[in-house]
Short mmCIF file of C-alpha atoms (C1' of nucleotides) in Angstrom, two decimals:
data_model
loop_
_atom_site.label_atom_id
_atom_site.label_comp_id
_atom_site.label_asym_id
_atom_site.label_seq_id
_atom_site.Cartn_x
_atom_site.Cartn_y
_atom_site.Cartn_z
CA MET A 1 3.22 -38.41 -20.98
CA SER A 2 0.87 -36.13 -22.64
CA ARG A 3 2.82 -35.07 -25.55
CA ASP A 4 0.49 -32.30 -26.79
CA SER A 5 1.02 -29.89 -24.23
CA ALA A 6 3.23 -27.59 -26.91
CA THR A 7 1.14 -24.93 -28.55
CA LYS A 8 1.50 -24.33 -32.10
CA ALA A 9 3.16 -21.20 -31.38
CA GLU A 10 5.76 -22.77 -29.19
CA ALA A 11 6.29 -25.48 -31.97
CA ALA A 12 6.81 -22.81 -34.58
CA ASP A 13 9.25 -20.99 -32.49
CA ARG A 14 11.20 -23.86 -31.82
CA LEU A 15 11.25 -24.96 -35.55
CA GLU A 16 12.45 -21.44 -36.48
CA SER A 17 15.19 -21.08 -33.93
CA ALA A 18 16.23 -24.85 -34.80
CA LEU A 19 16.59 -23.65 -38.47
CA GLY A 20 18.20 -20.54 -37.49
CA ASP A 21 16.06 -18.45 -39.83
CA GLY A 22 16.39 -15.50 -37.59
CA GLU A 23 20.01 -15.19 -38.19
CA GLY A 24 20.11 -16.46 -41.83
CA ILE A 25 22.49 -19.15 -41.11
CA ASN A 26 22.97 -21.56 -43.98
CA PHE A 27 22.47 -24.88 -42.47
CA GLU A 28 21.96 -26.15 -46.01
CA LEU A 29 25.53 -25.93 -47.01
CA ILE A 30 26.80 -26.71 -43.62
CA GLU A 31 25.33 -30.24 -43.95
CA LEU A 32 26.13 -30.58 -47.59
CA LEU A 33 29.67 -30.13 -46.73
CA PHE A 34 29.42 -32.37 -43.88
CA PHE A 35 27.94 -35.27 -46.05
CA ALA A 36 30.01 -34.39 -49.16
CA TYR A 37 33.20 -34.63 -47.32
CA ARG A 38 32.27 -37.90 -45.49
CA ASP A 39 31.17 -39.75 -48.69
CA PHE A 40 34.26 -38.24 -50.51
CA ILE A 41 36.76 -39.64 -47.94
CA SER A 42 34.86 -42.92 -47.79
CA ASP A 43 36.10 -44.26 -51.14
CA PRO A 44 39.82 -44.16 -50.30
CA ASP A 45 39.04 -45.46 -46.72
CA ALA A 46 37.81 -48.73 -48.21
CA ILE A 47 40.99 -49.31 -50.02
CA LEU A 48 43.06 -48.20 -47.18
CA GLU A 49 41.43 -50.82 -44.83
CA THR A 50 42.41 -53.62 -46.99
CA LYS A 51 45.99 -52.67 -46.34
CA GLY A 52 45.80 -51.96 -42.53
CA PHE A 53 46.04 -48.11 -43.11
CA GLY A 54 44.02 -45.25 -42.23
CA ARG A 55 43.42 -41.81 -43.22
CA ALA A 56 46.63 -40.60 -41.64
CA HIS A 57 48.65 -42.82 -44.17
CA HIS A 58 46.41 -41.55 -47.07
CA ARG A 59 47.37 -37.85 -46.19
CA VAL A 60 51.04 -38.49 -45.87
CA VAL A 61 51.16 -40.76 -49.15
CA HIS A 62 49.17 -38.26 -50.93
CA PHE A 63 51.32 -35.13 -50.08
CA VAL A 64 54.70 -36.96 -50.57
CA ASN A 65 53.40 -37.89 -53.73
CA ARG A 66 52.22 -34.49 -54.79
CA GLU A 67 55.59 -32.99 -53.64
CA PRO A 68 58.32 -35.42 -53.85
CA GLY A 69 61.17 -34.38 -51.86
CA LEU A 70 59.13 -32.67 -49.16
CA THR A 71 60.89 -32.31 -45.73
CA VAL A 72 59.47 -33.76 -42.65
CA ALA A 73 58.83 -30.08 -41.31
CA ALA A 74 57.10 -29.09 -44.53
CA LEU A 75 54.86 -32.17 -44.42
CA LEU A 76 53.99 -31.23 -40.51
CA ASP A 77 53.18 -27.95 -41.76
CA THR A 78 50.96 -29.09 -44.27
CA LEU A 79 49.15 -31.51 -42.22
CA MET A 80 49.19 -29.27 -39.14
CA ILE A 81 49.89 -32.17 -36.82
CA THR A 82 52.78 -32.91 -34.39
CA LYS A 83 55.73 -34.83 -35.35
CA GLN A 84 54.92 -37.60 -32.86
CA SER A 85 51.70 -38.02 -34.59
CA LEU A 86 53.43 -38.17 -37.97
CA ALA A 87 56.36 -40.47 -36.84
CA ARG A 88 54.28 -43.53 -36.19
CA VAL A 89 52.30 -43.35 -39.53
CA LEU A 90 55.55 -42.29 -41.57
CA LYS A 91 57.34 -45.11 -39.94
CA GLN A 92 55.06 -47.67 -41.15
CA LEU A 93 54.79 -46.34 -44.53
CA ILE A 94 58.64 -46.55 -44.80
CA ASP A 95 58.91 -49.94 -43.25
CA SER A 96 56.33 -51.18 -45.72
CA GLY A 97 57.99 -49.77 -48.68
CA TYR A 98 55.59 -46.87 -49.76
CA ILE A 99 57.83 -43.81 -48.90
CA HIS A 100 61.61 -43.77 -48.59
CA GLN A 101 63.85 -41.09 -47.00
CA VAL A 102 66.94 -39.34 -48.44
CA ALA A 103 69.02 -36.98 -46.41
CA GLY A 104 68.74 -33.37 -47.69
CA PRO A 105 71.49 -32.49 -50.39
CA GLU A 106 72.22 -29.03 -48.83
CA ASP A 107 71.15 -29.58 -45.39
CA ARG A 108 71.80 -33.14 -44.18
CA ARG A 109 69.70 -32.89 -41.27
CA GLN A 110 66.75 -33.01 -43.45
CA ARG A 111 65.16 -36.26 -44.39
CA ARG A 112 63.37 -35.51 -47.73
CA LEU A 113 60.57 -37.93 -48.35
CA TYR A 114 59.95 -39.53 -51.67
CA PRO A 115 57.35 -41.95 -52.74
CA THR A 116 58.40 -45.27 -54.01
CA ARG A 117 56.79 -46.84 -57.28
CA LYS A 118 54.44 -48.75 -54.79
CA GLY A 119 53.80 -45.52 -53.03
CA ARG A 120 52.82 -43.69 -56.21
CA GLU A 121 50.48 -46.61 -57.15
CA LEU A 122 48.93 -46.24 -53.86
CA ALA A 123 48.37 -42.64 -54.08
CA LEU A 124 46.88 -42.97 -57.36
CA ALA A 125 44.69 -45.66 -56.55
CA LEU A 126 43.38 -43.57 -53.61
CA ALA A 127 42.99 -40.51 -55.74
CA ARG A 128 41.21 -42.32 -58.58
CA PRO A 129 37.83 -42.86 -56.79
CA GLN A 130 37.81 -39.36 -55.38
CA SER A 131 38.60 -37.92 -58.83
CA ARG A 132 35.75 -39.89 -60.40
CA ARG A 133 33.36 -38.82 -57.69
CA ILE A 134 34.45 -35.23 -58.29
CA ALA A 135 33.97 -35.63 -62.17
CA ARG A 136 30.42 -37.05 -61.52
CA ALA A 137 29.44 -34.05 -59.53
CA LEU A 138 30.76 -31.50 -61.90
CA THR A 139 28.81 -33.17 -64.96
CA GLY A 140 25.94 -30.87 -65.84
CA LEU A 141 27.86 -27.84 -64.69
CA GLY A 142 29.03 -25.33 -67.31
CA PRO A 143 32.73 -24.36 -67.25
CA GLY A 144 32.05 -21.05 -65.45
CA GLU A 145 29.94 -22.96 -62.83
CA GLN A 146 33.04 -25.32 -62.49
CA ALA A 147 35.28 -22.39 -62.05
CA ALA A 148 32.70 -21.11 -59.35
CA VAL A 149 33.12 -24.40 -57.46
CA THR A 150 36.87 -23.94 -57.26
CA GLU A 151 36.43 -20.37 -56.31
CA PHE A 152 34.16 -21.33 -53.52
CA LEU A 153 36.41 -23.94 -52.05
CA ASN A 154 39.51 -21.57 -52.30
CA GLY A 155 37.39 -19.09 -50.46
CA MET A 156 36.69 -21.56 -47.62
CA ILE A 157 40.38 -21.97 -46.79
CA ASN A 158 42.32 -19.86 -44.27
CA ARG A 159 44.42 -17.52 -46.11
CA ASP A 160 46.68 -16.81 -43.11
CA GLY A 161 49.42 -18.82 -44.25
CA GLY A 162 49.25 -22.49 -42.66
CA GLY A 163 49.00 -25.66 -44.79
CA VAL A 164 48.09 -25.11 -48.20
CA PRO A 165 51.33 -26.17 -50.16
CA GLY A 166 50.76 -24.08 -53.21
CA GLY A 167 50.15 -21.30 -51.05
CA SER A 168 53.47 -20.83 -49.40
CA GLY A 169 55.27 -19.43 -52.34
CA VAL A 170 58.23 -21.65 -51.68
CA PRO A 171 59.16 -23.11 -55.02
CA LEU A 172 59.43 -26.86 -55.16
CA GLU A 173 62.97 -28.03 -55.47
CA GLU A 174 64.89 -30.16 -57.83
CA ARG A 175 64.24 -33.88 -57.29
CA PRO A 176 67.19 -35.58 -56.15
CA GLY A 177 67.75 -39.31 -55.92
CA ASP A 178 65.34 -41.97 -57.60
CA ASN A 179 63.66 -44.42 -55.66
CA THR A 180 62.91 -48.08 -55.44
CA MET B 1 60.02 -20.18 -44.28
CA SER B 2 58.67 -17.33 -46.28
CA ARG B 3 54.83 -17.56 -46.54
CA ASP B 4 54.18 -15.15 -49.43
CA SER B 5 52.41 -16.21 -52.44
CA ALA B 6 53.25 -17.47 -55.67
CA THR B 7 50.13 -18.27 -57.82
CA LYS B 8 48.22 -21.49 -57.21
CA ALA B 9 48.27 -22.14 -60.88
CA GLU B 10 52.17 -22.27 -60.90
CA ALA B 11 52.16 -24.38 -58.03
CA ALA B 12 49.53 -26.80 -59.36
CA ASP B 13 51.53 -27.06 -62.74
CA ARG B 14 54.51 -27.84 -61.00
CA LEU B 15 52.90 -30.27 -58.79
CA GLU B 16 51.14 -32.13 -61.66
CA SER B 17 54.33 -32.64 -63.70
CA ALA B 18 56.15 -33.90 -60.81
CA LEU B 19 53.42 -36.70 -60.48
CA GLY B 20 53.26 -37.60 -64.16
CA ASP B 21 49.47 -38.01 -64.04
CA GLY B 22 48.45 -39.06 -67.58
CA GLU B 23 45.22 -40.16 -65.89
CA GLY B 24 43.80 -36.67 -65.59
CA ILE B 25 43.09 -37.12 -61.85
CA ASN B 26 41.73 -33.69 -60.35
CA PHE B 27 44.30 -33.26 -57.59
CA GLU B 28 43.45 -29.66 -57.34
CA LEU B 29 39.95 -30.25 -56.10
CA ILE B 30 40.89 -33.12 -54.06
CA GLU B 31 43.19 -31.01 -52.22
CA LEU B 32 40.95 -28.02 -52.03
CA LEU B 33 38.30 -30.15 -50.48
CA PHE B 34 40.72 -31.36 -47.86
CA PHE B 35 41.88 -27.86 -46.80
CA ALA B 36 38.37 -26.35 -47.14
CA TYR B 37 36.92 -28.95 -44.80
CA ARG B 38 39.71 -28.90 -42.42
CA ASP B 39 39.39 -25.02 -41.99
CA PHE B 40 35.66 -25.06 -42.02
CA ILE B 41 35.72 -27.38 -39.08
CA SER B 42 38.33 -25.61 -37.12
CA ASP B 43 35.90 -22.83 -36.24
CA PRO B 44 33.46 -24.78 -34.16
CA ASP B 45 36.44 -26.85 -32.80
CA ALA B 46 37.82 -23.60 -31.18
CA ILE B 47 34.32 -23.19 -29.45
CA LEU B 48 33.90 -26.75 -28.52
CA GLU B 49 37.44 -26.81 -26.86
CA THR B 50 36.38 -24.35 -24.38
CA LYS B 51 33.51 -26.57 -23.07
CA GLY B 52 35.33 -29.61 -23.26
CA PHE B 53 33.58 -31.03 -26.17
CA GLY B 54 34.84 -32.53 -29.51
CA ARG B 55 33.51 -32.74 -33.06
CA ALA B 56 31.28 -35.84 -31.89
CA HIS B 57 29.33 -33.46 -29.65
CA HIS B 58 29.16 -30.86 -32.39
CA ARG B 59 27.57 -33.38 -34.79
CA VAL B 60 24.95 -34.41 -32.29
CA VAL B 61 24.10 -31.14 -31.08
CA HIS B 62 23.68 -30.00 -34.69
CA PHE B 63 21.52 -32.70 -35.90
CA VAL B 64 19.24 -32.77 -32.86
CA ASN B 65 18.78 -29.03 -33.33
CA ARG B 66 18.04 -29.37 -36.92
CA GLU B 67 15.58 -32.13 -36.25
CA PRO B 68 13.95 -31.70 -32.88
CA GLY B 69 12.34 -34.98 -31.79
CA LEU B 70 14.84 -37.22 -33.67
CA THR B 71 15.02 -40.73 -32.39
CA VAL B 72 18.27 -42.25 -31.04
CA ALA B 73 17.89 -44.63 -34.16
CA ALA B 74 17.60 -41.98 -36.81
CA LEU B 75 20.52 -40.13 -35.27
CA LEU B 76 22.61 -43.23 -35.63
CA ASP B 77 21.45 -43.53 -39.06
CA THR B 78 22.43 -40.00 -39.98
CA LEU B 79 25.73 -40.11 -38.13
CA MET B 80 26.44 -43.53 -39.34
CA ILE B 81 28.13 -44.72 -36.10
CA THR B 82 27.43 -47.27 -33.52
CA LYS B 83 25.15 -46.83 -30.68
CA GLN B 84 28.12 -47.46 -28.10
CA SER B 85 29.84 -44.47 -29.65
CA LEU B 86 26.87 -42.27 -29.43
CA ALA B 87 26.19 -43.24 -26.09
CA ARG B 88 29.19 -41.71 -24.48
CA VAL B 89 28.70 -38.37 -26.35
CA LEU B 90 24.85 -38.09 -25.74
CA LYS B 91 25.09 -38.78 -22.22
CA GLN B 92 27.69 -36.02 -21.72
CA LEU B 93 25.33 -33.71 -23.63
CA ILE B 94 22.30 -34.75 -21.56
CA ASP B 95 24.03 -34.55 -18.15
CA SER B 96 25.47 -31.10 -18.89
CA GLY B 97 21.84 -29.85 -20.20
CA TYR B 98 22.16 -29.41 -23.76
CA ILE B 99 19.78 -32.12 -24.78
CA HIS B 100 17.04 -33.78 -23.15
CA GLN B 101 15.04 -36.99 -23.97
CA VAL B 102 11.21 -37.51 -23.99
CA ALA B 103 9.70 -40.93 -24.32
CA GLY B 104 8.11 -41.30 -27.78
CA PRO B 105 4.53 -40.40 -27.75
CA GLU B 106 3.37 -43.45 -29.94
CA ASP B 107 6.15 -45.76 -29.40
CA ARG B 108 7.31 -45.42 -25.77
CA ARG B 109 10.49 -47.25 -26.53
CA GLN B 110 11.80 -44.35 -28.26
CA ARG B 111 13.87 -41.63 -26.80
CA ARG B 112 13.18 -38.52 -28.83
CA LEU B 113 15.95 -35.96 -28.62
CA TYR B 114 15.40 -32.29 -28.16
CA PRO B 115 17.88 -29.44 -27.63
CA THR B 116 17.26 -27.49 -24.59
CA ARG B 117 17.71 -23.73 -24.93
CA LYS B 118 21.39 -24.02 -23.94
CA GLY B 119 21.56 -26.69 -26.68
CA ARG B 120 20.08 -24.48 -29.39
CA GLU B 121 22.43 -21.62 -28.39
CA LEU B 122 25.37 -23.93 -28.60
CA ALA B 123 24.31 -25.32 -31.93
CA LEU B 124 23.82 -21.81 -33.26
CA ALA B 125 27.13 -20.57 -31.86
CA LEU B 126 28.72 -23.38 -33.65
CA ALA B 127 27.00 -22.80 -36.79
CA ARG B 128 27.65 -19.07 -36.96
CA PRO B 129 31.35 -19.09 -37.95
CA GLN B 130 30.90 -21.73 -40.41
CA SER B 131 27.91 -19.83 -42.06
CA ARG B 132 30.09 -16.64 -42.12
CA ARG B 133 32.96 -18.69 -43.82
CA ILE B 134 30.50 -20.00 -46.43
CA ALA B 135 29.06 -16.51 -47.04
CA ARG B 136 32.52 -15.12 -47.40
CA ALA B 137 33.39 -17.95 -49.97
CA LEU B 138 30.15 -17.31 -51.88
CA THR B 139 30.71 -13.52 -52.23
CA GLY B 140 31.49 -12.74 -55.82
CA LEU B 141 29.71 -15.63 -57.20
CA GLY B 142 26.52 -15.00 -58.95
CA PRO B 143 23.20 -16.62 -58.07
CA GLY B 144 23.57 -19.34 -60.71
CA GLU B 145 27.22 -19.92 -59.62
CA GLN B 146 26.10 -20.24 -56.10
CA ALA B 147 23.40 -22.78 -57.18
CA ALA B 148 26.20 -24.59 -58.95
CA VAL B 149 28.12 -24.91 -55.76
CA THR B 150 25.05 -26.75 -54.03
CA GLU B 151 24.66 -28.81 -57.01
CA PHE B 152 28.16 -29.86 -56.94
CA LEU B 153 28.21 -30.76 -53.15
CA ASN B 154 24.82 -32.77 -53.72
CA GLY B 155 26.58 -34.58 -56.54
CA MET B 156 29.32 -35.58 -54.24
CA ILE B 157 27.10 -37.41 -51.82
CA ASN B 158 26.26 -41.03 -52.01
CA ARG B 159 22.65 -41.32 -53.13
CA ASP B 160 22.13 -44.81 -51.83
CA GLY B 161 19.93 -43.99 -49.00
CA GLY B 162 22.07 -43.73 -45.83
CA GLY B 163 22.88 -40.76 -43.61
CA VAL B 164 21.28 -37.70 -45.47
CA PRO B 165 18.14 -36.72 -43.47
CA GLY B 166 16.54 -34.94 -46.22
CA GLY B 167 17.85 -37.27 -48.92
CA SER B 168 15.96 -40.49 -48.10
CA GLY B 169 12.76 -39.10 -49.12
CA VAL B 170 11.30 -39.87 -45.78
CA PRO B 171 9.41 -36.91 -44.54
CA LEU B 172 10.55 -35.27 -41.23
CA GLU B 173 7.86 -35.84 -38.69
CA GLU B 174 8.01 -32.87 -36.44
CA ARG B 175 7.25 -33.90 -32.97
CA PRO B 176 7.73 -30.86 -30.69
CA GLY B 177 8.48 -31.60 -27.21
CA ASP B 178 9.19 -29.78 -24.10
CA ASN B 179 12.63 -28.25 -23.49
CA THR B 180 14.98 -26.38 -21.38
"C1'" DC C 1 82.78 -23.60 -29.93
"C1'" DA C 2 77.94 -22.37 -28.53
"C1'" DG C 3 73.52 -22.36 -29.93
"C1'" DA C 4 69.73 -23.21 -33.00
"C1'" DT C 5 67.55 -26.38 -36.14
"C1'" DA C 6 65.61 -30.93 -38.07
"C1'" DT C 7 64.39 -34.86 -36.74
"C1'" DG C 8 63.61 -38.93 -34.03
"C1'" DT C 9 61.94 -41.29 -29.78
"C1'" DC C 10 59.92 -42.76 -25.37
"C1'" DA C 11 56.07 -42.39 -22.32
"C1'" DG C 12 51.70 -41.11 -21.19
"C1'" DT C 13 46.93 -39.08 -22.27
"C1'" DT C 14 42.57 -37.91 -24.81
"C1'" DA C 15 38.83 -38.37 -28.20
"C1'" DT C 16 36.40 -41.05 -30.86
"C1'" DG C 17 35.57 -44.68 -32.98
"C1'" DT C 18 34.99 -50.16 -33.06
"C1'" DT C 19 32.94 -55.34 -31.60
"C1'" DG C 20 30.65 -58.45 -28.74
"C1'" DA C 21 27.59 -59.62 -25.10
"C1'" DC C 22 23.80 -58.90 -22.38
"C1'" DA C 23 19.51 -56.31 -20.14
"C1'" DT C 24 15.09 -54.11 -20.26
"C1'" DA C 25 10.89 -52.36 -21.69
"C1'" DA C 26 7.58 -51.79 -25.11
"C1'" DA C 27 5.55 -53.09 -29.44
"C1'" DT C 28 4.02 -56.49 -32.58
"C1'" DT C 29 2.44 -60.88 -34.04
"C1'" DG C 30 1.23 -65.66 -34.14
"C1'" DC D 1 -1.41 -64.61 -23.91
"C1'" DA D 2 3.08 -66.20 -25.25
"C1'" DA D 3 6.89 -65.50 -28.34
"C1'" DT D 4 9.46 -62.40 -30.84
"C1'" DT D 5 11.08 -58.20 -32.49
"C1'" DT D 6 12.42 -53.64 -31.86
"C1'" DA D 7 14.54 -49.40 -29.54
"C1'" DT D 8 17.53 -48.41 -26.35
"C1'" DG D 9 21.31 -48.73 -22.67
"C1'" DT D 10 25.09 -50.49 -20.89
"C1'" DC D 11 29.57 -53.22 -19.57
"C1'" DA D 12 34.01 -54.55 -21.22
"C1'" DA D 13 37.87 -54.58 -24.20
"C1'" DC D 14 40.19 -52.55 -27.83
"C1'" DA D 15 42.14 -49.63 -32.18
"C1'" DT D 16 43.40 -45.56 -34.19
"C1'" DA D 17 45.11 -41.05 -34.37
"C1'" DA D 18 45.54 -37.27 -32.38
"C1'" DC D 19 47.99 -34.78 -28.17
"C1'" DT D 20 51.63 -33.04 -24.63
"C1'" DG D 21 56.10 -33.33 -22.75
"C1'" DA D 22 60.73 -34.57 -22.28
"C1'" DC D 23 65.02 -35.92 -23.94
"C1'" DA D 24 68.52 -37.40 -27.73
"C1'" DT D 25 71.33 -36.86 -31.86
"C1'" DA D 26 73.06 -34.92 -35.87
"C1'" DT D 27 74.04 -31.06 -38.24
"C1'" DC D 28 74.06 -26.19 -39.40
"C1'" DT D 29 75.29 -21.27 -38.40
"C1'" DG D 30 77.27 -17.39 -36.20
#
DNA sequence: CAGATATGTCAGTTATGTTGACATAAATTG
DNA sequence: CAATTTATGTCAACATAACTGACATATCTG
């Protein structure tokens, strides 16, 4: 296979189109985000593996911890998954004592979700290495630059209403019953 | 569910107190990364769906486009998946004319991967909305602040060699091949 | 009471990953 | 040259986490 059939011009063309220079596409940040997120998620993954859990469990434990008393519907809204998807994971977390349910105080159809002590500890254990990684990545940046990172990430998020808990404007409610 | 906005600061405060994090864990950035990445990936997802492809195809097309002449081994290294996982996706992309293989010019065991014209167009179509989203998120930031974002993302990545094509110190060897 | 809502559950499917075993061709090394 | 290693492919079985669709139940609301 004579491999030198391509001219230098062709090669240059190909490289250029591969780099997307003609369109000014920011491949650098696209890839940086890919690698950063993959490594960011790898820390908790290692912990979850030892407990037979996966990322789905992580997300549920995380958000229930962040917003105790969350309804199932609100959690589905945040995660943007179907209830069937949530059901399996949630059941496992409840059965193994990380989360417990309480019927809604006003609307008794609701199952408000609370972390148990065990659940809080797990959420914290998962968040710790992620926070450490973030702190490490922020060292060397000035306060204004750190704020810029936050601003950037906020700017990456769809503003059209779905998913972000703090973005809904729905105040968090009082925290009923204590837990395990 | 009213979806208007309370400020994020308010929500963050509420959530923080709800958790009692005396550990100073940066929940804000943890969640920001989660939502930012989810929305970031949702743009290409919509395009891929119309072609019956998924994220796995996206990653393969992207990296082959970025580094034409990539070997299968290098791609596996970058993606950090098994060859069996790659095989299925790669076969589909080759069969449908997005990528083609050329035996390595020096080492003929290798199958060097090149995007076809169709493949390049797909990679570009997928990168475009992501780049637009990034550009939008960067507007309003000064040059130094934009550099800080890059620095931050770089700092989030594991430095221990695996995965990042440019990060290993191994120079990319360009091996232009025939395509289309 | 009639309907809407919140949640649960059963059943089947898809996308993407995994491990393990084995095959083949080509390069490298003794 | 023979033996081994390397790069790749492939078959088979399996796991996870998502999906759709359908239906059940309890509860709230008009």
